[in-house]
Amino acid sequence: FFSSRRRHTRYPLVTGVQTCALPISLTFTNLAPGVVGSGLLGDGSRAWTASSSALQAWDVASGKLLHDLPADAEAMKSALWMKGDGSEAWVARAWVGGRLGLRALGIEASTVSVEEPEWQPVPRYSGALDLSFSADGTRIVLADVANGVRVHAVPSMEVVRRMPGVAARRAELSPTGSRIAATTSDGKVWTWGIGSGVTHAWTADVPQAQEVAFSPDGQRVLAGTLDGKVVVLDGASGRVLARLGPLGVAVLALAMDAGGTRVAAGMSDGRVVFLDPVAGDLVGTLRPGMGAVQGVRFLGRDGLAVAGTAGVRVHPHGTE
């Protein structure tokens, strides 16, 4: 139902001074209509695609299909985590009615589920629910506008932190898993600590805030807005370091490269826009042709993986 195939088609990377060609070597895409979600692990090493009938996980470097799971028609949101060597993998699902489940892939009868107390209904397919793993796979963060932000330990599913009353659109765990950043429906970006230290670090006003992400070193927080702006915030204080854009349409995905010199913003119109987070300049635009962008990850020095509503596409470094 899904395919991974080598291609030699070239799509232009449009910059302010010249047009370069990035080779497309891997595409993970649905051959028939029905993709309802796609995503990438934090390091870009794994991709997943979900349709109405299946959830599939892929190794990005080789294009190998690693897992093929039946879809759950009642699940509102799914998330995937895998260890780098493939020896351990988890899938989390949030179901209608406030139930959160965790399954160890490759182990039969391994699903553990918990019921969320006093759960309030969330409009299905509204984009109001966010679910993701920490980089090391030991935490799950769940957020929605009706029930706030919750952090569960893996694999026990014990609640580690709960922030009720926060109308969260998105939530992300820092690279070390020690902090949470969230955007809320009232146009704010929040951060909290998870451990025994500071529980609430700061709040910043970012009108129409939607997407949120940490820089690879955890020192900066990126916020993308529904009106096409990207705001770079100091991770310790919440001070605004840069305002980028406007970019014309909603920002749905964000990533910063390892050197902190570029931000990739995935847009609702299918573009990926590259920005200088210090100068605020637009430095390039990529049109991967994968529909509205749901995830972006830098790979190595110049490569990029893009997850969209039509699947996942990898743009590696270099030319053929």
XYZ file of C-alpha atoms in Angstrom:
320
model
C 0.000 0.000 0.000
C 2.963 2.279 0.676
C 6.134 2.359 -1.375
C 9.731 3.392 -0.872
C 11.467 3.960 -4.158
C 14.632 5.519 -5.541
C 14.169 8.537 -7.771
C 16.428 10.850 -9.747
C 13.932 13.662 -10.237
C 15.332 17.059 -9.320
C 13.344 19.737 -7.561
C 14.770 23.247 -7.399
C 15.948 24.873 -4.193
C 15.177 28.513 -4.927
C 17.445 31.043 -3.218
C 17.794 34.780 -3.508
C 20.771 34.582 -5.842
C 20.617 31.298 -7.695
C 18.680 28.081 -8.253
C 20.359 24.889 -7.015
C 19.286 21.286 -7.538
C 18.777 18.856 -4.683
C 18.483 15.197 -5.702
C 15.514 13.277 -4.341
C 16.701 9.780 -3.480
C 13.934 8.435 -1.253
C 10.191 8.837 -1.220
C 7.847 7.162 1.265
C 4.387 7.727 -0.070
C 0.930 6.251 -0.350
C 0.102 4.902 -3.812
C -3.630 5.411 -3.228
C -5.490 8.237 -1.476
C -5.791 7.953 2.258
C -2.706 9.320 4.039
C -3.986 10.850 7.266
C -0.622 11.615 8.846
C 3.139 11.370 8.510
C 6.058 12.267 10.705
C 9.756 12.074 11.542
C 11.749 11.203 14.638
C 13.674 14.057 16.204
C 16.977 13.017 14.618
C 15.387 12.345 11.236
C 16.530 8.698 11.219
C 13.022 7.236 10.986
C 9.883 8.210 9.091
C 6.323 7.044 9.539
C 3.249 7.260 7.378
C -0.323 6.534 8.418
C -3.368 5.835 6.299
C -6.865 4.673 7.080
C -5.588 1.083 6.932
C -1.965 1.062 8.144
C 0.801 2.730 10.158
C 4.211 2.072 8.647
C 7.705 2.925 9.889
C 10.725 3.348 7.623
C 14.481 3.646 8.019
C 15.321 6.932 6.294
C 18.903 6.084 5.278
C 18.125 2.766 3.577
C 14.437 3.051 2.747
C 13.784 -0.228 4.557
C 10.272 -0.867 5.865
C 10.721 -1.616 9.570
C 7.171 -2.023 10.867
C 3.741 -2.391 9.306
C 0.867 -2.045 11.783
C -2.874 -2.063 11.219
C -4.493 1.321 11.698
C -6.791 1.999 14.621
C -9.948 3.684 13.383
C -10.721 5.029 16.860
C -7.320 6.608 17.444
C -7.318 10.397 17.248
C -3.526 10.640 17.148
C -0.522 8.306 16.863
C 3.177 8.795 17.603
C 6.230 6.634 17.019
C 9.655 6.276 18.647
C 12.545 3.973 17.766
C 15.990 3.389 19.159
C 18.780 4.163 16.719
C 19.776 0.521 16.213
C 16.143 -0.580 15.867
C 16.301 -2.822 18.947
C 13.481 -1.002 20.718
C 10.399 0.759 19.393
C 7.153 2.163 20.790
C 3.935 3.425 19.307
C 1.555 5.604 21.341
C -2.085 6.262 20.493
C -4.670 8.596 21.953
C -8.227 7.301 21.598
C -11.664 8.838 21.651
C -12.872 8.985 25.250
C -9.595 9.956 26.922
C -7.627 6.698 26.712
C -3.890 6.707 26.018
C -2.176 3.507 24.921
C 1.439 2.392 24.514
C 2.641 -0.641 22.581
C 6.127 -2.106 22.267
C 6.520 -2.994 18.602
C 7.431 -6.590 17.898
C 6.071 -7.842 21.230
C 2.637 -9.427 21.189
C 0.094 -8.456 23.857
C 2.298 -5.578 24.979
C -0.259 -2.757 24.917
C -0.600 -0.781 28.131
C -3.386 1.797 28.326
C -4.518 4.358 30.873
C -7.721 6.336 31.201
C -7.400 10.084 31.617
C -9.413 11.309 34.612
C -11.994 14.024 33.952
C -11.172 14.002 30.247
C -13.045 16.589 28.198
C -13.977 15.862 24.566
C -11.658 17.142 21.863
C -13.035 17.761 18.347
C -11.835 14.887 16.195
C -9.469 15.715 13.293
C -9.496 19.343 14.427
C -5.751 19.549 14.929
C -6.434 20.276 18.584
C -4.541 17.210 19.868
C -0.761 16.799 19.945
C 1.150 13.634 20.920
C 4.894 13.001 20.776
C 7.816 11.183 22.427
C 10.933 12.611 24.011
C 14.165 12.095 22.061
C 15.193 9.143 24.241
C 11.752 7.517 24.242
C 11.293 7.680 28.019
C 8.487 10.277 28.018
C 5.275 10.968 26.128
C 3.800 14.467 26.030
C 0.104 14.862 25.251
C -1.590 18.234 24.792
C -4.964 19.570 23.729
C -7.018 22.717 24.148
C -9.587 21.065 26.420
C -7.372 19.094 28.838
C -4.032 20.888 29.061
C -0.611 19.239 28.924
C 0.262 15.834 30.368
C 3.591 13.985 30.493
C 3.670 10.196 30.950
C 6.654 7.966 31.719
C 7.488 5.127 29.308
C 6.766 2.249 29.737
C 4.883 2.574 33.043
C 2.507 5.281 31.699
C 2.696 6.978 35.107
C 1.841 10.690 34.972
C 5.044 12.681 35.485
C 3.609 16.186 35.046
C 0.125 17.539 34.477
C -0.690 21.139 33.578
C -4.505 21.388 33.505
C -6.231 24.570 32.424
C -3.678 25.364 29.729
C -5.413 25.439 26.326
C -2.449 23.884 24.517
C -2.334 23.549 20.735
C 1.107 21.930 20.571
C 3.662 20.681 23.098
C 7.262 19.562 22.692
C 9.833 18.055 25.049
C 13.346 19.506 25.047
C 16.211 17.372 23.648
C 17.172 16.308 27.184
C 13.539 15.670 28.156
C 13.797 18.030 31.135
C 11.513 20.818 29.860
C 8.262 21.265 27.978
C 7.371 24.052 25.569
C 3.775 24.595 24.480
C 1.729 27.004 22.406
C -1.738 27.949 23.615
C -4.924 29.177 21.973
C -4.622 32.596 23.653
C -1.429 33.397 21.728
C 1.252 32.443 24.246
C 4.297 30.202 24.426
C 4.866 28.474 27.778
C 7.747 26.442 29.198
C 7.862 24.208 32.274
C 10.437 22.026 33.976
C 9.623 18.354 34.511
C 11.914 17.394 37.392
C 12.090 18.627 40.952
C 13.433 22.047 39.938
C 11.605 25.003 38.382
C 8.067 24.024 37.430
C 7.143 27.096 35.380
C 9.992 28.903 33.634
C 8.370 31.626 31.508
C 5.498 32.730 29.311
C 5.879 34.821 26.139
C 3.251 36.560 24.023
C 3.255 35.222 20.450
C -0.078 36.082 18.780
C -1.614 33.187 16.806
C 1.105 30.800 18.048
C 0.651 27.280 16.669
C 3.786 25.165 16.168
C 6.615 24.912 18.738
C 10.073 23.320 18.674
C 13.383 23.398 20.530
C 16.752 24.019 18.908
C 19.018 20.919 18.934
C 20.944 22.260 21.945
C 17.752 23.223 23.805
C 18.915 26.829 24.180
C 16.259 28.319 21.893
C 12.531 27.807 21.401
C 10.950 28.293 17.992
C 7.296 29.276 17.609
C 5.374 29.288 14.329
C 2.122 31.160 13.888
C -1.084 30.739 11.926
C -0.422 34.020 10.103
C 2.976 32.866 8.815
C 5.558 34.149 11.272
C 8.435 32.407 13.076
C 9.570 33.749 16.452
C 12.902 32.687 17.993
C 12.911 32.832 21.804
C 15.677 32.467 24.368
C 15.096 29.109 26.059
C 16.090 30.356 29.507
C 14.173 33.644 29.667
C 11.605 33.692 26.861
C 13.148 36.883 25.465
C 12.462 37.373 21.749
C 15.702 36.950 19.793
C 14.289 37.266 16.280
C 11.010 37.650 14.407
C 11.005 36.050 10.962
C 8.448 36.459 8.191
C 5.590 36.904 7.472
C 5.618 33.943 5.076
C 2.077 34.187 3.740
C 0.402 31.072 5.184
C 0.342 29.072 8.431
C 3.557 27.542 9.821
C 2.860 23.871 10.611
C 6.373 22.503 11.299
C 9.728 23.835 12.488
C 13.325 22.670 12.817
C 16.730 24.257 13.384
C 19.959 22.797 12.014
C 22.681 21.497 14.337
C 24.784 24.634 13.950
C 21.905 26.968 14.753
C 22.368 28.828 11.472
C 19.167 27.867 9.631
C 15.520 27.382 10.495
C 13.274 25.282 8.246
C 9.590 26.232 8.392
C 7.038 23.828 6.917
C 4.042 25.664 5.501
C 0.390 24.814 4.968
C 0.766 25.449 1.209
C 3.446 22.744 0.885
C 6.549 24.937 0.892
C 9.569 24.582 3.155
C 11.072 28.009 3.803
C 14.658 28.406 5.054
C 15.448 31.365 7.315
C 18.502 32.860 9.006
C 17.523 32.921 12.726
C 19.898 35.794 13.524
C 19.567 38.169 10.567
C 15.964 37.195 9.882
C 16.625 36.783 6.159
C 14.846 34.376 3.840
C 17.648 32.176 2.437
C 15.767 29.588 0.376
C 12.493 27.921 -0.539
C 11.906 24.253 -1.311
C 8.750 22.822 -2.894
C 8.871 19.084 -2.153
C 5.420 18.340 -3.532
C 4.219 16.393 -0.472
C 1.191 18.511 0.427
C 0.812 20.566 3.598
C 4.018 20.051 5.604
C 3.571 18.215 8.922
C 7.211 17.725 9.884
C 10.740 18.799 8.884
C 14.132 17.513 10.055
C 17.666 18.429 9.021
C 19.839 15.459 8.039
C 23.577 15.920 8.370
C 24.953 19.192 7.043
C 22.565 19.983 4.189
C 19.998 17.198 3.919
C 16.346 17.580 4.795
C 13.449 15.196 5.414
C 9.920 16.512 4.840
C 6.711 14.865 6.081
C 3.505 16.004 4.434
C -0.049 14.987 3.775
C 1.131 12.922 0.775
C 3.886 11.033 2.628
C 7.576 11.646 3.382
C 10.366 12.771 1.063
C 14.097 12.920 1.762
C 16.373 15.512 0.138
C 19.950 14.369 0.900
C 23.157 16.381 0.800
C 25.154 16.639 -2.385
C 24.558 15.950 -6.061
C 24.626 12.744 -8.048
